[in-house]
Coordinates of C-alpha atoms in Angstrom, one line a residue:
X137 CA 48.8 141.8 92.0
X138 CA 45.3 140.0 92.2
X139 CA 44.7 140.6 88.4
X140 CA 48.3 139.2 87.5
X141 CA 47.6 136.4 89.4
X142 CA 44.1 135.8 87.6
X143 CA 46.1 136.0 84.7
X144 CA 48.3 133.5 85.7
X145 CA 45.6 131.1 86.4
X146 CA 43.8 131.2 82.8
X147 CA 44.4 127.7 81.3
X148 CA 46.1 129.6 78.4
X149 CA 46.8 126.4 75.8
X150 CA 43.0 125.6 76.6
X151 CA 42.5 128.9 75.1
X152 CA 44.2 128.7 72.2
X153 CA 43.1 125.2 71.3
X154 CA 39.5 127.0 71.5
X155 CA 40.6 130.3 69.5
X156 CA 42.1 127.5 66.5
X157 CA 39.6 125.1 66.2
X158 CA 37.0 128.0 66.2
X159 CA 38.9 130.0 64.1
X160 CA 38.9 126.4 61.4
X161 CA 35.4 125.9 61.5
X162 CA 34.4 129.8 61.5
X163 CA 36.3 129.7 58.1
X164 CA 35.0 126.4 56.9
X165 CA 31.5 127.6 57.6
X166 CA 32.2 131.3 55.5
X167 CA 33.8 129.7 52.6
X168 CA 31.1 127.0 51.9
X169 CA 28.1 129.1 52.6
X170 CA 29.3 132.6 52.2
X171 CA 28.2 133.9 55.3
X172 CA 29.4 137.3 54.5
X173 CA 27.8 138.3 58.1
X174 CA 30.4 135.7 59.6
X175 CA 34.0 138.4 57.8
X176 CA 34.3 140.6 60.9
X177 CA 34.0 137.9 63.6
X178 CA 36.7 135.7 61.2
X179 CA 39.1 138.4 61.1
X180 CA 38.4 139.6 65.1
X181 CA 39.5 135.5 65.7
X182 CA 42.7 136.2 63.7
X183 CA 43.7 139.0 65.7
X184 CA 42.8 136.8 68.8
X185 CA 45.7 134.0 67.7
X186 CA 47.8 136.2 66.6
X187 CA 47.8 137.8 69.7
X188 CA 47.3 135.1 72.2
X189 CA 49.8 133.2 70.1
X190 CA 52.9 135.2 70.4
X191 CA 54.3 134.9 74.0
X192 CA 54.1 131.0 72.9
X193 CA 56.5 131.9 70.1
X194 CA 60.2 131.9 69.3
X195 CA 62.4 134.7 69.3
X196 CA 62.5 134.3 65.2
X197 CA 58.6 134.2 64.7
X198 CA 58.6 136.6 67.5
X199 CA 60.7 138.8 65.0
X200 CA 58.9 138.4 62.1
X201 CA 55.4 138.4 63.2
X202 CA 56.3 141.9 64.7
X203 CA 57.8 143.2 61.6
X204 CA 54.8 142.1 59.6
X205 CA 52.3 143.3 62.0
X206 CA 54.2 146.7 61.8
X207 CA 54.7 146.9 58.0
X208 CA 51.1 146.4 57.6
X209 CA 49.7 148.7 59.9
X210 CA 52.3 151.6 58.4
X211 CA 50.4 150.3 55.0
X212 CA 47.4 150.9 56.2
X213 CA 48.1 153.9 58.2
X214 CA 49.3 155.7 54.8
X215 CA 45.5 155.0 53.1
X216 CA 44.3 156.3 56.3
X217 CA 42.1 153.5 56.9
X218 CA 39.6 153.2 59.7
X219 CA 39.9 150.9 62.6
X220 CA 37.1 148.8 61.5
X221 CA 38.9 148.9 57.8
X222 CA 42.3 147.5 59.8
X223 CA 40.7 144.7 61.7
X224 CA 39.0 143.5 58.6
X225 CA 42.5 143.2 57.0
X226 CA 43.4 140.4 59.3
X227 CA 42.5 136.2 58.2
X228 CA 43.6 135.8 54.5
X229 CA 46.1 132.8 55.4
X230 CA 42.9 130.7 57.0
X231 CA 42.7 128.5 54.5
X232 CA 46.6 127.2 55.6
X233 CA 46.2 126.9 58.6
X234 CA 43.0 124.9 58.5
X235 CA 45.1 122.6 56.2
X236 CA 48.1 122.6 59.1
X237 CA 45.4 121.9 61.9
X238 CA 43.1 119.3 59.9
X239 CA 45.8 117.2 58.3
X240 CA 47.4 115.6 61.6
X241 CA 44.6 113.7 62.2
X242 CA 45.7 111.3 59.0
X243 CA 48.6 110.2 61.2
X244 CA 46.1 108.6 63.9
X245 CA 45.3 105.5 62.0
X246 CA 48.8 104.9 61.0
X247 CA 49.8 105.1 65.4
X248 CA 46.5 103.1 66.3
X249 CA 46.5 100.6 63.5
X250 CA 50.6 100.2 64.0
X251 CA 52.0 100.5 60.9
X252 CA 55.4 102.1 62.4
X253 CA 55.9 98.9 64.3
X254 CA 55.1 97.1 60.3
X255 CA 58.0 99.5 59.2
X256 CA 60.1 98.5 61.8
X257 CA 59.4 94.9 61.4
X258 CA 59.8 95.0 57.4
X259 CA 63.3 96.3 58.1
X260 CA 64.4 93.7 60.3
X261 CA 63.5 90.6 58.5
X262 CA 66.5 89.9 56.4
X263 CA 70.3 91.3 55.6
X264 CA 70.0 94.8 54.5
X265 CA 73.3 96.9 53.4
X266 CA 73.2 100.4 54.6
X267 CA 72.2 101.9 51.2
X268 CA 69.6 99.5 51.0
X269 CA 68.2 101.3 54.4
X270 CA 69.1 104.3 52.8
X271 CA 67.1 103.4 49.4
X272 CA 64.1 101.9 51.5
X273 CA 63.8 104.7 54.5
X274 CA 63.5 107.8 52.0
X275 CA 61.4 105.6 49.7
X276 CA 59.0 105.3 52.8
X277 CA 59.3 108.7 54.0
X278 CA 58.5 110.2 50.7
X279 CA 55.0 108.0 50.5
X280 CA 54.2 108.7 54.4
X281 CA 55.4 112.7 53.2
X282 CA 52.6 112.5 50.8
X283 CA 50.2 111.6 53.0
X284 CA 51.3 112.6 56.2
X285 CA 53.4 115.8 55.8
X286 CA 55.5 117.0 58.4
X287 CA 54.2 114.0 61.2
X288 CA 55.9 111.8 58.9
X289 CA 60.1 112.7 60.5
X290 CA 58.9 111.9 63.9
X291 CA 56.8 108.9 63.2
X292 CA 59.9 107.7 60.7
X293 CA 62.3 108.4 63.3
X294 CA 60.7 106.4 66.1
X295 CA 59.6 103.6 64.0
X296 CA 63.2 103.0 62.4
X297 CA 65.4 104.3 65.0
X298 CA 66.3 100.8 66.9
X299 CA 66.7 98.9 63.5
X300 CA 69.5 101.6 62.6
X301 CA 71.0 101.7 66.1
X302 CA 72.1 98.0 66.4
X303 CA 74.5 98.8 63.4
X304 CA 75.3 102.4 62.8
X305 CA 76.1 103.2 66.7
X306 CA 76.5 107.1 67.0
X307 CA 75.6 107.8 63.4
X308 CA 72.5 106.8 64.0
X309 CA 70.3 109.8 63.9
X310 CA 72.2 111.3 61.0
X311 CA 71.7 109.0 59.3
X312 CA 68.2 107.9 60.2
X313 CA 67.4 111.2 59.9
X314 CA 68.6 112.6 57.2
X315 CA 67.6 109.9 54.6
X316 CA 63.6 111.0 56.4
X317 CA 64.6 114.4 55.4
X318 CA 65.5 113.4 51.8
X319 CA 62.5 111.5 51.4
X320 CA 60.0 113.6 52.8
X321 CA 61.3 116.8 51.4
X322 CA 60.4 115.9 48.0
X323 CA 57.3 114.1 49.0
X324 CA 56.1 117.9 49.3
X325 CA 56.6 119.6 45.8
X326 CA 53.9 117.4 44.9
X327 CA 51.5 115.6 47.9
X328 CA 47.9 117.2 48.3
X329 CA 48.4 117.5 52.2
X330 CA 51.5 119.8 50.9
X331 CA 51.3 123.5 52.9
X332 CA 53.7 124.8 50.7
X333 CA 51.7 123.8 47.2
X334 CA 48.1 124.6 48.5
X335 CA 49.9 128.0 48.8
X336 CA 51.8 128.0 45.3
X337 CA 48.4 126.8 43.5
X338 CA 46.5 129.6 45.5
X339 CA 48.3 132.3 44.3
X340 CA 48.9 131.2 40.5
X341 CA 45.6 130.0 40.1
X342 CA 46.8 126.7 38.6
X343 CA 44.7 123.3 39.1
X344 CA 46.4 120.8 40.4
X345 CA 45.3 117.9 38.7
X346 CA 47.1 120.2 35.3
X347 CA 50.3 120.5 37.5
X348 CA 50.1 117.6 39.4
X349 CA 52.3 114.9 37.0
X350 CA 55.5 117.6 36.2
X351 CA 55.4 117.8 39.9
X352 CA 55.4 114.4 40.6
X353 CA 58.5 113.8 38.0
X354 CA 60.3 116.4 39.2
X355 CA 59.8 114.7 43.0
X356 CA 60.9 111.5 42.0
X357 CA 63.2 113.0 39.9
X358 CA 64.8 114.7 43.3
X359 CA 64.4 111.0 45.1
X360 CA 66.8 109.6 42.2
X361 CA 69.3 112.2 42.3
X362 CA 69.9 112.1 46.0
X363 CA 70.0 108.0 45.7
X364 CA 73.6 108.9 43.0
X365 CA 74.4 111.4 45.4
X366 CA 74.3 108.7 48.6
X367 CA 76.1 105.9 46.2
X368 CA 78.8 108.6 44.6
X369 CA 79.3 109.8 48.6
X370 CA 79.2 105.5 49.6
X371 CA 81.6 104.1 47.2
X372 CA 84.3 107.6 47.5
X373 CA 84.0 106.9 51.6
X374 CA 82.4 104.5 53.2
X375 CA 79.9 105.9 55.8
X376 CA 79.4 102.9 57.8
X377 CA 80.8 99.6 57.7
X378 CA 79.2 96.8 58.5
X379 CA 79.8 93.4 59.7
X380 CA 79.1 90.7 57.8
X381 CA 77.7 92.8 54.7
X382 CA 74.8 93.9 56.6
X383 CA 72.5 93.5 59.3
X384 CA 70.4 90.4 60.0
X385 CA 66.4 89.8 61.5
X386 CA 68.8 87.5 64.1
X387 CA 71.3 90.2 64.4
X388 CA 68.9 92.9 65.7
X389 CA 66.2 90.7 67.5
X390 CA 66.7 87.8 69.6
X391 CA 64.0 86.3 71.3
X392 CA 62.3 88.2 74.2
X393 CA 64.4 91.2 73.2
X394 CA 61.9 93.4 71.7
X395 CA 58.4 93.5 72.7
X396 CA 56.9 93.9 69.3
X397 CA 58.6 90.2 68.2
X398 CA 55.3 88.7 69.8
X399 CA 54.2 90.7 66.2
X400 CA 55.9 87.6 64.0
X401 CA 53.5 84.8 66.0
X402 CA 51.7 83.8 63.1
X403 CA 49.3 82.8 65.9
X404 CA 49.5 85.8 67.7
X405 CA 46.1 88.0 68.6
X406 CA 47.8 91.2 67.3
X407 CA 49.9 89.3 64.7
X408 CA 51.6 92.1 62.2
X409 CA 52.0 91.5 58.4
X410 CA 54.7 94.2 57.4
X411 CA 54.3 93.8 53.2
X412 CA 50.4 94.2 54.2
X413 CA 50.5 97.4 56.0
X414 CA 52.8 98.9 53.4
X415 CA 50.1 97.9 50.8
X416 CA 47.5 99.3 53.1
X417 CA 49.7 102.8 53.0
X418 CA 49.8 102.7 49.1
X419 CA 46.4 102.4 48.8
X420 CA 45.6 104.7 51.3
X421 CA 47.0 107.4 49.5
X422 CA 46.0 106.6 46.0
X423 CA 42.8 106.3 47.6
X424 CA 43.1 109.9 49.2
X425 CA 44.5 111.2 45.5
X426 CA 40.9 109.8 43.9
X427 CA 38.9 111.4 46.3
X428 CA 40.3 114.8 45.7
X429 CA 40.7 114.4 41.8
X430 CA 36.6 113.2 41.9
X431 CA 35.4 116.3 44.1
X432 CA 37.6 119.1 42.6
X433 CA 35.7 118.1 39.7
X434 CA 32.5 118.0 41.0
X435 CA 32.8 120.7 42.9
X436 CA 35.5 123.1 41.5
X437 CA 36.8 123.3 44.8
X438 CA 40.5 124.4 45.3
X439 CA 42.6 121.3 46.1
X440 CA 43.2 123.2 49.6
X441 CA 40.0 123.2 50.6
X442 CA 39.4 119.8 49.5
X443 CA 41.6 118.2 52.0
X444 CA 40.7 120.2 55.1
X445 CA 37.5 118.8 54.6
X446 CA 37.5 115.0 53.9
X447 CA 40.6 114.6 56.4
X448 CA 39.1 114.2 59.3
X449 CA 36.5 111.8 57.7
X450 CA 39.1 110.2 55.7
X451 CA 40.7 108.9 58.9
X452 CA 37.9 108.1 60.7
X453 CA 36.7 105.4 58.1
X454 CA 40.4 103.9 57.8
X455 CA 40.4 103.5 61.6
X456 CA 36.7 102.2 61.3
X457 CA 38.0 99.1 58.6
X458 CA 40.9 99.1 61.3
X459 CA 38.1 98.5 64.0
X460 CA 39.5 101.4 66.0
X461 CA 36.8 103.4 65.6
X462 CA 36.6 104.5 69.8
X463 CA 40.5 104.8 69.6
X464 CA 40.6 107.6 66.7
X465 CA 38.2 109.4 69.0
X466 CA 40.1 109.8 71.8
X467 CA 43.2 110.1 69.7
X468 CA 42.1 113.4 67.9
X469 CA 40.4 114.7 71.4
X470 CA 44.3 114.2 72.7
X471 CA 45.5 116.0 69.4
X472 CA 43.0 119.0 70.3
X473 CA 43.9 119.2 73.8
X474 CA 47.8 118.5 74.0
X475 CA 49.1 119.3 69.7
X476 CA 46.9 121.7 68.6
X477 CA 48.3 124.7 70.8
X478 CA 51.7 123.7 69.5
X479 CA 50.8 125.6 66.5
X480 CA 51.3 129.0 67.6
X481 CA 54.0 130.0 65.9
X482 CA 52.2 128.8 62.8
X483 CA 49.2 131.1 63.5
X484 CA 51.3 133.9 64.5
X485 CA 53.6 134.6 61.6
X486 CA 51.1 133.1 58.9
X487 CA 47.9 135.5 60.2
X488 CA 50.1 138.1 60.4
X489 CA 52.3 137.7 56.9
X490 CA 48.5 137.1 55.4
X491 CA 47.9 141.3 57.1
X492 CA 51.0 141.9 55.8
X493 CA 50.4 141.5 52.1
X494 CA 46.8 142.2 52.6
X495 CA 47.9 145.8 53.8
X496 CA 50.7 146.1 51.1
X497 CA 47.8 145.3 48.3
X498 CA 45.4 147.8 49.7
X499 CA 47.8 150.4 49.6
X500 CA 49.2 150.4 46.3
X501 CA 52.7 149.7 47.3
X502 CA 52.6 146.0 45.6
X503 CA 52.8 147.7 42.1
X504 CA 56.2 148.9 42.8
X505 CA 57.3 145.7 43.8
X506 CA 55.7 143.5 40.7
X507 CA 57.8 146.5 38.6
X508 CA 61.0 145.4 40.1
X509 CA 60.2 141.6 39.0
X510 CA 59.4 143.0 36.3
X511 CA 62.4 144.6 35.1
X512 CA 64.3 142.0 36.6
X513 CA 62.7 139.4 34.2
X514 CA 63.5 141.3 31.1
X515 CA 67.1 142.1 32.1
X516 CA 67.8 138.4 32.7
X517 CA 65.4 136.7 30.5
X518 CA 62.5 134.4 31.1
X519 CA 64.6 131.0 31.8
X520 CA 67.0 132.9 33.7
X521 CA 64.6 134.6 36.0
X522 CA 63.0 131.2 36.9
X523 CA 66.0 129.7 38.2
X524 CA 66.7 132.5 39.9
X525 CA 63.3 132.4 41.8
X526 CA 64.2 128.9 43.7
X527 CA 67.7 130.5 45.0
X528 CA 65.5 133.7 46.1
X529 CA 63.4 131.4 47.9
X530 CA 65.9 129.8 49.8
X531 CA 67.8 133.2 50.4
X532 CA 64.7 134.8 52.2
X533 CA 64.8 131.4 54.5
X534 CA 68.0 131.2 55.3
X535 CA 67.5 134.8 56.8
X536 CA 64.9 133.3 59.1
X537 CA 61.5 133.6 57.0
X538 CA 59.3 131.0 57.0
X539 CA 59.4 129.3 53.4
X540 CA 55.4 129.8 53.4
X541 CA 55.5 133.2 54.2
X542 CA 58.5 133.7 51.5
X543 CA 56.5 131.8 49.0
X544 CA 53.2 134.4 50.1
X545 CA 55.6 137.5 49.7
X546 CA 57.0 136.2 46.6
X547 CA 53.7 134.6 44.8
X548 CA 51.9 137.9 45.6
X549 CA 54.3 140.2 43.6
X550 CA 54.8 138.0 40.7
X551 CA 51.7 138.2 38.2
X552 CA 52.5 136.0 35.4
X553 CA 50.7 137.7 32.9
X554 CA 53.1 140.8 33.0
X555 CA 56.1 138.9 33.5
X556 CA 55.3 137.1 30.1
X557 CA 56.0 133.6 32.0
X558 CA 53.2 130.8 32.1
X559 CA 51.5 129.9 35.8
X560 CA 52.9 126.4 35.5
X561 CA 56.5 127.5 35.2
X562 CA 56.0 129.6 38.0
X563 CA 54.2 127.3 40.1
X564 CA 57.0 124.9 39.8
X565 CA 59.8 127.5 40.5
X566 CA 58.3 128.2 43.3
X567 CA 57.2 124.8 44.7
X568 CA 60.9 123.8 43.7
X569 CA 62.4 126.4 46.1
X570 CA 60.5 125.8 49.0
X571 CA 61.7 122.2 49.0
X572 CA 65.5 123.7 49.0
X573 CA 64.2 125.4 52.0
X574 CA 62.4 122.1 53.4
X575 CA 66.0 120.2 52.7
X576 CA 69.1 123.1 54.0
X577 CA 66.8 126.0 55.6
X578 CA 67.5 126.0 59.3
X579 CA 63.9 128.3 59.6
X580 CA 62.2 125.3 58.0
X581 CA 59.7 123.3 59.7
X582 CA 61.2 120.0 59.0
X583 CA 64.7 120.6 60.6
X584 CA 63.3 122.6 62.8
X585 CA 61.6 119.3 64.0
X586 CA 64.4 117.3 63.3
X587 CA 66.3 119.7 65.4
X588 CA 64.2 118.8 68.5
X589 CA 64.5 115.5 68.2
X590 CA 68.2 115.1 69.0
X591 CA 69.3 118.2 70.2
X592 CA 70.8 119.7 67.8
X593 CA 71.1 122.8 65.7
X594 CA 69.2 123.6 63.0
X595 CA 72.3 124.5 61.4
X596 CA 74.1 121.8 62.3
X597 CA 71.2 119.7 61.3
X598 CA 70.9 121.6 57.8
X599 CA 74.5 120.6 56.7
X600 CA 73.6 116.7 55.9
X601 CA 71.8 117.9 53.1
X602 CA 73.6 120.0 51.1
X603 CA 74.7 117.9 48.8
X604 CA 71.3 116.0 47.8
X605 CA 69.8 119.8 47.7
X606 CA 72.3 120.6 45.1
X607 CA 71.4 117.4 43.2
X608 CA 67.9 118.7 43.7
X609 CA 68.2 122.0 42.5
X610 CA 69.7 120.6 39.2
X611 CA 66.7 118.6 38.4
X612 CA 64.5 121.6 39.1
X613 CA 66.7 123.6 36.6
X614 CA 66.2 120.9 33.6
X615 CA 62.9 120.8 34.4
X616 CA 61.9 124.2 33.9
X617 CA 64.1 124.5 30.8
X618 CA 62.4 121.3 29.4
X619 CA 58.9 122.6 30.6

């Protein structure tokens, strides 16, 4: 009873805040300076989040980290490795998941130097029609997607929420957040803070900056076809109606209603400019864009890698022109503290999918696996089989795999060489299908977030989308046909 209770009393998400951000700069340290000494202590932290990780989990990542911890270890047990050979196996997905811990802290200058209160305000200012809102709230979610990734839907949704409310009553958060969704989800076949493309380009060996343009059409490309989609859906049945022909600034805020009018005092100590901070965003990015372009060729450094590092930096200077330099401090020792645990499914089920095809390599099995592609390929044909691989995608996350793990499983198995198909083309079918799975697959991280937000089920949640993942999905297809 008295060791249960000691148990008990372990401050258990000061732990695993510890086991991450040691596990981050263990890795950090390996990669740049090959400190082959540091391998077993990198994959004995692994097996420490993996395992201090999953009573933090949900039943799914539960589930699969279980069946890929298992799979593995039958892998392994079949070349009869040791147990020093086993724990070894463990830590191959690092590299995300210093990418998922690093990246958050570009959303601290945005809260501190309040440019959701900007969006707010440069929505309020004059008569908007709903698609307007519509047109404007992905176009902003798809730049804060690219800089931001997944902090962008709850930073949208609070920023925008109000200015929605006053006119579209109890479709609010659908629609709110389903236009963040549509924005956003594109944002990530393309952004250098994307998850899912650091992956992708890991396992094809493909440079960004030779991929990066196609990926970027292909994302706009996605923004324009859910725009018709909205407009074809608007004009066959109206989703909202509003009075007058659209909301205006006096509509939504009357004096000493909202706190942040004292924002519009051109006199005001904390006065906001709106068209300034969503300059300030633009160039933030393109600034962020440079910097990785100028140091992956200095330093031939994959574009993962890259970010992780000049992140935190990154945002430290922008709150330091901000002159919130003491503010950013205490805001990414609250993101260590309080966010960081949050991440354990994320550690669980990508450490352990990482073992997984770690194990299946080791043991030979992968070659009957890149067979089956393979043979698939030549039965349907090159074009075929790449249009097929987006669908496959989404299939394996609709049955409640991660789309980063499905990506992982997939990439691994398909060599490009042997399937007589360029890197490119597979890089985009790939990237392509995991933003299916970003914009209808109820596993996904960004519904899954949207899904806490309101309440809701993922499933439920997933159904506003089908329609713009469809018109998605078609611009995917002509792309890799006109590739």
């Amino acid at each position: 009873m008295r060791t249960m209770s000691a148990f008990r009393k372990i401050p258990w998400s000061t732990v695993r805040s510890v086991v991450f951000i040691t596990s981050v700069i263990v890795y950090l340290v390996f990669t740049f300076f090959h400190f082959q000494m540091l391998e077993p202590l990198l994959s004995v932290l692994a097996v420490m989040a993996i395992l201090i990780s999953i009573p933090k989990s949900g039943k799914s990542a539960i589930t699969f980290t279980l069946l890929f911890l298992g799979g593995g270890t039958w892998f392994l047990w079949q070349t009869g490795a040791s147990v020093f050979e086993y724990i070894l196996s463990f830590g191959d997905m690092l590299y995300l998941l210093s990418l998922f811990a690093i990246v958050p802290v570009l959303a601290i200058p945005i809260k501190i130097g309040r440019y959701s209160e900007a969006i707010q305000l440069f929505l309020e200012r004059k008569k908007r029609s709903d698609t307007q809102y519509y047109g404007f709230i992905t176009v902003i979610s798809f730049l804060m997607g690219s800089f931001l990734s997944l902090a962008t839907v709850p930073i949208m949704y609070h920023s925008i929420k109000n200015s929605v409310e006053k006119w579209a009553g109890k479709q609010t958060n659908k629609f709110v957040l389903s236009s963040i969704i549509h924005g956003y989800a594109v944002s990530v076949a393309w952004a250098p803070v994307s998850g899912v493309l650091g992956v992708v380009l890991t396992i094809t060996k493909v440079e960004w900056q030779n991929i990066m343009l196609p990926l970027w059409g292909i994302s706009i490309g996605g923004l324009g076809a859910s725009w018709l989609i909205y407009l074809v859906i608007r004009r066959l049945g109206p989703r909202f109606r509003l009075a007058d022909g659209g909301v205006g600034h006096s509509d939504v805020m009357k004096e000493g209603e909202s706190e942040i009018a004292v924002a519009l005092e051109p006199d005001g100590a904390h006065a906001i400019h709106p068209t300034m901070k969503m300059v300030q965003i633009v160039w933030a990015i393109a600034l962020l864009i440079v910097l990785v372009l100028t140091l992956n060729k200095i330093f031939l450094l994959s574009i993962v890698l890259i970010v992780t590092v000049i992140a935190l930096p990154f945002a430290y200077g922008w709150s330091i022109l901000l002159k919130k330099g003491s503010h950013f401090v205490k805001g990414t020792s609250s993101y260590v503290k309080d966010q960081l645990p949050a991440m354990s499914e994320q550690f669980a089920i990508f450490l352990s999918a990482g073992f997984f095809v770690r194990a299946l390599n080791e043991s030979g099995y992968h070659h009957y696996v890149h067979q089956c592609f393979v043979e698939l390929n030549h039965g349907l044909g090159g074009p075929a089989f790449l249009i097929l691989l987006p669908l496959l995608t989404l299939s394996f996350a609709l049955a409640g795999v991660h789309p980063i793990a499905v990506i992982t499983l997939l990439g691994e198995s398909l060599n490009p060489v042997l399937l007589g198909l360029s890197p490119e083309l597979l890089t985009i079918a790939l990237t392509g299908g995991a933003v299916l799975t970003f914009l209808i697959g109820p596993f996904s991280g960004t519904i899954g977030v949207v899904s806490s937000l309101i309440g809701k089920s993922p499933f439920h949640v997933a159904g506003w989308s089908v329609w713009q993942a469809l018109g998605f999905f078609l611009v995917l297809v002509i792309a890799l046909l006109a590739y």
